[in-house]
Tab-separated table of C-alpha atoms in Angstrom:
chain	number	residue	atom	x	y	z
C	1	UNK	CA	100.899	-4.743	40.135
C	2	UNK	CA	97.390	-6.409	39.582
C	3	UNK	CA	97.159	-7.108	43.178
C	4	UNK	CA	98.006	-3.902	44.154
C	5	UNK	CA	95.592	-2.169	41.763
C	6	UNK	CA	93.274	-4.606	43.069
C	7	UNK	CA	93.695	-4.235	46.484
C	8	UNK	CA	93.355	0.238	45.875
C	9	UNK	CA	90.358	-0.265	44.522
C	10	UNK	CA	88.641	-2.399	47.042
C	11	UNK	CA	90.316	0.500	49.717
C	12	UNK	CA	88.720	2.872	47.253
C	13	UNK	CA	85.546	1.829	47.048
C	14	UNK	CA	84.792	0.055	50.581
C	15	UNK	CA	81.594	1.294	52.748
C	16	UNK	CA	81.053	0.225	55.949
C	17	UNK	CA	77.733	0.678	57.456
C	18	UNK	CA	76.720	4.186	59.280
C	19	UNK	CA	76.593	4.471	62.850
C	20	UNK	CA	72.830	3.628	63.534
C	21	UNK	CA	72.617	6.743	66.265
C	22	UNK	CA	73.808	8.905	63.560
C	23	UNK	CA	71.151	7.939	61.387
C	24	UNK	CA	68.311	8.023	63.895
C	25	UNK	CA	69.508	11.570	64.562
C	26	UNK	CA	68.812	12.561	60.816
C	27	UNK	CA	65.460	9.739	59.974
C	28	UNK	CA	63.594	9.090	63.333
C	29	UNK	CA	61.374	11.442	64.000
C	30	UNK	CA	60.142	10.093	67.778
C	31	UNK	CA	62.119	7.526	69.931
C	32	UNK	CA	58.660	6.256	70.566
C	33	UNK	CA	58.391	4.950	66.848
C	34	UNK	CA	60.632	2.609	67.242
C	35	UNK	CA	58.339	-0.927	68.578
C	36	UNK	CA	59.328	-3.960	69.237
C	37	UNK	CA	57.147	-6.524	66.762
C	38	UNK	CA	57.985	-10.127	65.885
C	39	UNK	CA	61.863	-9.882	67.213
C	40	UNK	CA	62.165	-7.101	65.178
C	41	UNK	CA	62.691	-3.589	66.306
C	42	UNK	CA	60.275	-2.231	63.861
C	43	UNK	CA	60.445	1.208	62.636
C	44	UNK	CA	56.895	3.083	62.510
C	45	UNK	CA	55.454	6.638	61.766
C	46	UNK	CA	51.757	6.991	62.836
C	47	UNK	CA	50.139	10.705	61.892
C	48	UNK	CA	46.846	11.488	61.289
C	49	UNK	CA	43.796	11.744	63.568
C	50	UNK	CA	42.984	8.697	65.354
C	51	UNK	CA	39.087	8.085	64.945
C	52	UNK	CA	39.734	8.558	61.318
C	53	UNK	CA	39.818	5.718	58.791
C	54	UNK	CA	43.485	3.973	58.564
C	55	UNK	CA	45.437	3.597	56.077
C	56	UNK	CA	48.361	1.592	56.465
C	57	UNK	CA	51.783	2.477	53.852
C	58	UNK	CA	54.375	-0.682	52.777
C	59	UNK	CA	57.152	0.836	50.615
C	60	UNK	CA	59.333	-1.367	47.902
C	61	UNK	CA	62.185	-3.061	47.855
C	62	UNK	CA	65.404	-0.636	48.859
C	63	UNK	CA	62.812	2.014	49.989
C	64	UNK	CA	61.836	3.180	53.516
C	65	UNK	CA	58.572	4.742	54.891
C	66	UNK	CA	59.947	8.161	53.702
C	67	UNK	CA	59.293	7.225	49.927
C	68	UNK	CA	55.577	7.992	51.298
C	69	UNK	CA	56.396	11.618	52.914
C	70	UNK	CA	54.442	13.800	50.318
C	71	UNK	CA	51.234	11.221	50.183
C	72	UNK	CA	50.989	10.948	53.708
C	73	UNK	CA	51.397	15.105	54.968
C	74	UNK	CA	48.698	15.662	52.360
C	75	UNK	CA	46.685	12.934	53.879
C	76	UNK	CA	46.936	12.842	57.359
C	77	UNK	CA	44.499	16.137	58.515
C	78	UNK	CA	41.777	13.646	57.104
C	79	UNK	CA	43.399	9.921	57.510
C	80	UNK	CA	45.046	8.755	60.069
C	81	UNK	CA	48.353	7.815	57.863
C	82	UNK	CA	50.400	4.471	58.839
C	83	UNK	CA	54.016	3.643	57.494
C	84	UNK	CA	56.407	1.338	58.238
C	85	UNK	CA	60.006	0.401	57.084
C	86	UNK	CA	59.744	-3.304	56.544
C	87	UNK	CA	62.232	-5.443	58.151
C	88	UNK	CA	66.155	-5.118	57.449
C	89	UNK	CA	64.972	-1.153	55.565
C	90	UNK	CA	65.035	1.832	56.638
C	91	UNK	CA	65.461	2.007	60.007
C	92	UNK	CA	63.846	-1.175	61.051
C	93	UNK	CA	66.265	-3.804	62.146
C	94	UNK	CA	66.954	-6.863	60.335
C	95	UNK	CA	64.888	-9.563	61.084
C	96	UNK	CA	67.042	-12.198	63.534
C	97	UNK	CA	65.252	-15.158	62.294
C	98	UNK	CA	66.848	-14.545	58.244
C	99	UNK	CA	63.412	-14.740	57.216
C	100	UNK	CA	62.750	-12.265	54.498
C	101	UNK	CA	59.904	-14.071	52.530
C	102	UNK	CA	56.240	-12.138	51.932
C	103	UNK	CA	54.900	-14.561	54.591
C	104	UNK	CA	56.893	-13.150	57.176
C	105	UNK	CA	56.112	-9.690	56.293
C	106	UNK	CA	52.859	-10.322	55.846
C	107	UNK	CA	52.997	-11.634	59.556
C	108	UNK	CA	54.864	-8.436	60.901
C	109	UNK	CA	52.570	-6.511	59.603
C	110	UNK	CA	49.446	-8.219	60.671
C	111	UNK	CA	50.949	-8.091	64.558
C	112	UNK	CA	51.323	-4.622	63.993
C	113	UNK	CA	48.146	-3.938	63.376
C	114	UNK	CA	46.964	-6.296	66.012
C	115	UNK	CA	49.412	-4.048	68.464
C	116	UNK	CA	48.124	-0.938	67.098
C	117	UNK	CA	44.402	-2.766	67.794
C	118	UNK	CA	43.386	-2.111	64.081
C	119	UNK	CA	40.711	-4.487	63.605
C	120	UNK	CA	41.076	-3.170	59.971
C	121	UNK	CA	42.670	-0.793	57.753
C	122	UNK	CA	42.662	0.290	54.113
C	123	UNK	CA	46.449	-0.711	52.470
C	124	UNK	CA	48.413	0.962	49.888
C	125	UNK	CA	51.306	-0.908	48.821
C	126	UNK	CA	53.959	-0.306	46.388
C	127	UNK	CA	56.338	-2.804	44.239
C	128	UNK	CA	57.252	-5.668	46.411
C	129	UNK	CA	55.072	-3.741	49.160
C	130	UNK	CA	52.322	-4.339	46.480
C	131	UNK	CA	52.558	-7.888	45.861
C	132	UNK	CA	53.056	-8.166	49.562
C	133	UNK	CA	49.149	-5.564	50.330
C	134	UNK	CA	47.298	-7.957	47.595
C	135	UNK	CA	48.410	-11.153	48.886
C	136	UNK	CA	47.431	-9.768	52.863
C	137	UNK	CA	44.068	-8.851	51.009
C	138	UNK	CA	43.875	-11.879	49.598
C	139	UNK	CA	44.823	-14.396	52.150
C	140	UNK	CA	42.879	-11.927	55.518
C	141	UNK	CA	40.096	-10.004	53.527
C	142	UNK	CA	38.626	-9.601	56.978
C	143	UNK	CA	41.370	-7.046	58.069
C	144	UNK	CA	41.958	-4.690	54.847
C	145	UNK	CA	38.830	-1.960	54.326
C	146	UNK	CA	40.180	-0.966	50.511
C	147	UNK	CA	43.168	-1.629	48.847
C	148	UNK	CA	45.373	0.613	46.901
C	149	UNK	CA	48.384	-0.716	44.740
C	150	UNK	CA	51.100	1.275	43.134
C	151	UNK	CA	52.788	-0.590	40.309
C	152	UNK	CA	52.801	-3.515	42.483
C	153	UNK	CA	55.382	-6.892	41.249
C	154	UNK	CA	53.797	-10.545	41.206
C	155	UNK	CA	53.545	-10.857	37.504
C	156	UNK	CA	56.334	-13.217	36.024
C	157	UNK	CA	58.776	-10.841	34.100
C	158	UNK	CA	62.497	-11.424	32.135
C	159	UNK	CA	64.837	-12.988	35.172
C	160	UNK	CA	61.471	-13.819	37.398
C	161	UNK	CA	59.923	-16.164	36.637
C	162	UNK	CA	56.975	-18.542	39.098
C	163	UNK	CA	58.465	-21.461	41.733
C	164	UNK	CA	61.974	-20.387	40.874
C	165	UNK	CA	64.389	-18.710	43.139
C	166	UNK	CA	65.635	-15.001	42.378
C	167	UNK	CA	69.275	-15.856	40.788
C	168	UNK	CA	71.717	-12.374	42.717
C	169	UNK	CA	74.137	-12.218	39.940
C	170	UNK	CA	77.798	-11.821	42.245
C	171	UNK	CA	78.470	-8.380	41.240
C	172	UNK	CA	74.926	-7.732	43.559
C	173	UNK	CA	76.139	-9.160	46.364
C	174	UNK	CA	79.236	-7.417	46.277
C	175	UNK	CA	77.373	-4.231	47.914
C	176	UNK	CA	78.094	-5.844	51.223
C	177	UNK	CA	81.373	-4.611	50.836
C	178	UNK	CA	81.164	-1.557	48.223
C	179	UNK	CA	78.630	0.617	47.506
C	180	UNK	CA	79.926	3.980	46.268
C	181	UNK	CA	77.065	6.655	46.379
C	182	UNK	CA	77.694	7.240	42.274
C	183	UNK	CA	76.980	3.334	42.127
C	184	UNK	CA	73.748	3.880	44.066
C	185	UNK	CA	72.342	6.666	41.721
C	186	UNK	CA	73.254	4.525	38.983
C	187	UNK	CA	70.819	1.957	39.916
C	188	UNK	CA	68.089	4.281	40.856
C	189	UNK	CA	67.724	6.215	38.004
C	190	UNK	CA	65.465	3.857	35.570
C	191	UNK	CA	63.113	3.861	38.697
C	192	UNK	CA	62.556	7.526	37.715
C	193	UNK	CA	61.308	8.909	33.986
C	194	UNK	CA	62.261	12.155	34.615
C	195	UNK	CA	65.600	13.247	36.360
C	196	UNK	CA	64.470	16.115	37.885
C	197	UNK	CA	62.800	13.707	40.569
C	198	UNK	CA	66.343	12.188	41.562
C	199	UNK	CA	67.176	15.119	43.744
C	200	UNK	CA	69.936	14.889	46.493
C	201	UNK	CA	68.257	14.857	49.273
C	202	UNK	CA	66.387	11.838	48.089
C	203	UNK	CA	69.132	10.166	46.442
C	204	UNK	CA	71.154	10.927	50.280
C	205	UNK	CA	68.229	9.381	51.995
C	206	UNK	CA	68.410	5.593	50.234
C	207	UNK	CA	71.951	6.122	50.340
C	208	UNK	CA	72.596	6.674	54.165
C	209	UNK	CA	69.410	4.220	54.801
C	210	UNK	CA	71.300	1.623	52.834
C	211	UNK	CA	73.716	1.411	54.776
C	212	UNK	CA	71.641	1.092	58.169
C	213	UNK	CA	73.343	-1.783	60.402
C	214	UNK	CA	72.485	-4.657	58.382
C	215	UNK	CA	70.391	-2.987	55.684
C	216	UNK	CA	72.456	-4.323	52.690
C	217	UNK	CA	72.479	-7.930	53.939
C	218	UNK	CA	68.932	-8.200	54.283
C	219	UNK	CA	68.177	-6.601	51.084
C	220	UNK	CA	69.859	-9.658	49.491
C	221	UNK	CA	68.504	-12.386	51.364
C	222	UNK	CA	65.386	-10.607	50.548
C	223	UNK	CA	65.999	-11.022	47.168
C	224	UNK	CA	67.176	-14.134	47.208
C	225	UNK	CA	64.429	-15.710	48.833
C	226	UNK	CA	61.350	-13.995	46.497
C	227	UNK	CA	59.982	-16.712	45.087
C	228	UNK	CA	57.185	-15.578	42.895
C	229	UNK	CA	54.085	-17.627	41.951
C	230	UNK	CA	50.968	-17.125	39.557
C	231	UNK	CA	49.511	-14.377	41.272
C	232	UNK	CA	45.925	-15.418	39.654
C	233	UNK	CA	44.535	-17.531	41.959
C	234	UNK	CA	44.644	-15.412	44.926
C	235	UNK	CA	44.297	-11.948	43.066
C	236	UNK	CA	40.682	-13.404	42.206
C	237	UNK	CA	39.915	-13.748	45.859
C	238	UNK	CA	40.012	-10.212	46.680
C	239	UNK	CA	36.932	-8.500	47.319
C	240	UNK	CA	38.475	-4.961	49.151
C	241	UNK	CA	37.902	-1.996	46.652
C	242	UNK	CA	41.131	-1.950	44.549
C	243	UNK	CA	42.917	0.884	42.895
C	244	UNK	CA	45.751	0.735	40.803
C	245	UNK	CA	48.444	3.998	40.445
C	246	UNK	CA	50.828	3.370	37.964
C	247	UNK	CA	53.436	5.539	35.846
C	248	UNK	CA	53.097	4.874	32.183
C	249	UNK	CA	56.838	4.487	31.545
C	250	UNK	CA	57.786	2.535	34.477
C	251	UNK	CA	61.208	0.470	33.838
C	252	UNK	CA	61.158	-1.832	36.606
C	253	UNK	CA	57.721	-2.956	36.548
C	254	UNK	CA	56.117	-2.832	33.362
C	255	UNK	CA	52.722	-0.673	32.748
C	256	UNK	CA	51.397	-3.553	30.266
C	257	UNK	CA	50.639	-5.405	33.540
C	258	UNK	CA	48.055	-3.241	35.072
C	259	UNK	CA	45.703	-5.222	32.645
C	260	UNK	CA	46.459	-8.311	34.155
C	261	UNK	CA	45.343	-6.771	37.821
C	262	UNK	CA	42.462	-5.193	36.571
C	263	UNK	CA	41.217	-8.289	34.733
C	264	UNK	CA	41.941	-10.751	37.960
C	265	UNK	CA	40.336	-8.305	40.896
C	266	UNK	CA	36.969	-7.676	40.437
C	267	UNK	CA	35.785	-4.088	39.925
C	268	UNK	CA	39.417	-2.814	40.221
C	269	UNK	CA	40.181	0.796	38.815
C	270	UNK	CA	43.505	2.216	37.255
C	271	UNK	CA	44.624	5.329	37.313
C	272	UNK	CA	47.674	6.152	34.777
C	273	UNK	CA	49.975	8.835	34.674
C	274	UNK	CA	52.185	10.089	31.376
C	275	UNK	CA	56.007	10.722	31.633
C	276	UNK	CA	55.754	9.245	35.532
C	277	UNK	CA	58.136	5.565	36.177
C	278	UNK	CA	58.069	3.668	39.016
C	279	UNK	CA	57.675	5.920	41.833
C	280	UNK	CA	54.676	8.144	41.457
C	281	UNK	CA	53.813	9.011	44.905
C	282	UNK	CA	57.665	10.193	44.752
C	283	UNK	CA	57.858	11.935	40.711
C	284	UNK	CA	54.175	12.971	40.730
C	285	UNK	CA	52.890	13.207	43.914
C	286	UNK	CA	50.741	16.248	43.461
C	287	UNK	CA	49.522	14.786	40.139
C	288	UNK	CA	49.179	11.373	41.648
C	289	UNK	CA	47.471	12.476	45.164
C	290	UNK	CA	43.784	13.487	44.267
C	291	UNK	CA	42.774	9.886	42.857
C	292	UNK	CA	44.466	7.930	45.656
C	293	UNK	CA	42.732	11.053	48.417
C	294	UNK	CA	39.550	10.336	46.875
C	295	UNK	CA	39.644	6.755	47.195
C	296	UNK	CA	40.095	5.977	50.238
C	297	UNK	CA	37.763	9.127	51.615
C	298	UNK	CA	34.894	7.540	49.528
């Protein structure tokens, strides 16, 4: 009877991936943003006008370049506006090499920019799309004009800790196999203060995007290979203008470590926002806009 109940649930509860041409049907907006970049088919979204100053989007872990939607409408009659799903999100193929570290990122997205012929661009970055913008403007100050980071990770926090390996308790990994849409939600919601923001269509989009050809796998060996280190030593380096956006009662990243940035980079500005989590340009993006507009127009 215990095998049987087990074997019903795993029926229950198995979700194999979507068919890829259904999703491009509902998430690409052009055939022509799909480019091929590092043996990756990379998915991108440029808008904007094209003599204006760049600014280039990286979204966070789980996310795609449509967390960015209501930033980068509002921006692009002024900027030309950027995004990209990194490898193995969205709908940007996993990356055939297994290589899911910030380095290789970092490397994607500097070839993009080299295909795009971007000499240089302004970066906003957000979570692990953060820690990945600061350590680019860190490590090639020469090809990031300002810098704007949105309750970016790199701090040591409970479970991360520096030059130790991301432990993916079991139960993670199981979303290979399962990953109910409740089950999704579930996990999503302490990204948001207010539940208002976790609409359908938004809670549909990381659903269906999740489970892109490959999506969930690389997710994990993305996790599984972060492998933070003090972020001091190279957040000193930066000398691009630096804003940080932050949501005063984030849950995944903590607030209390906005000091930390703004201590390490060198005339570095925060903006804060009350009652907002993790996702700002996604719970408050009308609140959140002006500051970030204003920035980068300056």
């Amino acid at each position: 009877m215990a095998a049987l109940l087990l074997a019903l649930a795993a029926w229950l509860l198995w979700t194999p991936d979507m068919d890829r041409a259904t999703l491009e049907r509902r998430y690409l907006a052009d055939p022509a943003d799909m480019m091929m970049m590092q043996v990756i088919n990379l998915h991108v979204r440029d808008t904007g006008p094209r003599n204006a100053p760049t600014v280039l989007m990286v979204h966070g872990m789980g996310g795609s370049l449509h967390s960015w939607e209501p930033w980068a409408q509002a921006m692009a009659p002024e900027l030309r506006v950027i995004r990209l799903d990194l490898p193995g999100s969205g709908l940007s193929s996993p990356d055939p090499t297994g290589d899911y570290s910030d380095q290789r990122s970092i490397d994607v997205i500097l070839a993009l920019m080299d295909h795009l012929q971007l000499e240089k661009a302004s970066v906003v970055g957000h979570s692990i799309g953060g820690r990945m913008a600061w350590r680019l403007a860190a490590t090639h100050p020469e090809r990031v004009n300002k810098l704007v980071l949105v309750a970016p990770d790199g701090f040591a926090s409970p479970g991360f800790e520096y030059a130790k390996p991301v432990d993916v308790p079991s139960v993670l990994q199981l979303m290979r196999y399962a990953l109910p849409k409740w089950l999704l939600r579930m996990n999503l919601k302490p990204a948001y203060a207010n539940d208002s923001a976790m609409t359908d269509e938004r809670i549909t989009r990381y659903y269906e995007l999740m489970l892109a050809p490959g999506a969930r796998e690389a997710l994990i060996k993305r996790m599984q290979q972060t492998m933070l280190t003090d972020p001091l030593p190279l957040l000193i380096r930066i000398t691009a203008p630096t804003l940080l956006v932050w949501g005063k009662q984030d849950a995944m990243i903590p607030f209390s470590n906005a000091a930390n940035y703004t201590s390490a980079i060198a005339g570095s500005q925060l903006v804060a926002f009350d009652g907002v989590g993790h996702l700002p340009q996604e719970e408050a993006a009308e609140a959140s806009l002006p500051a970030v507009k204003a920035f980068l127009l300056q």
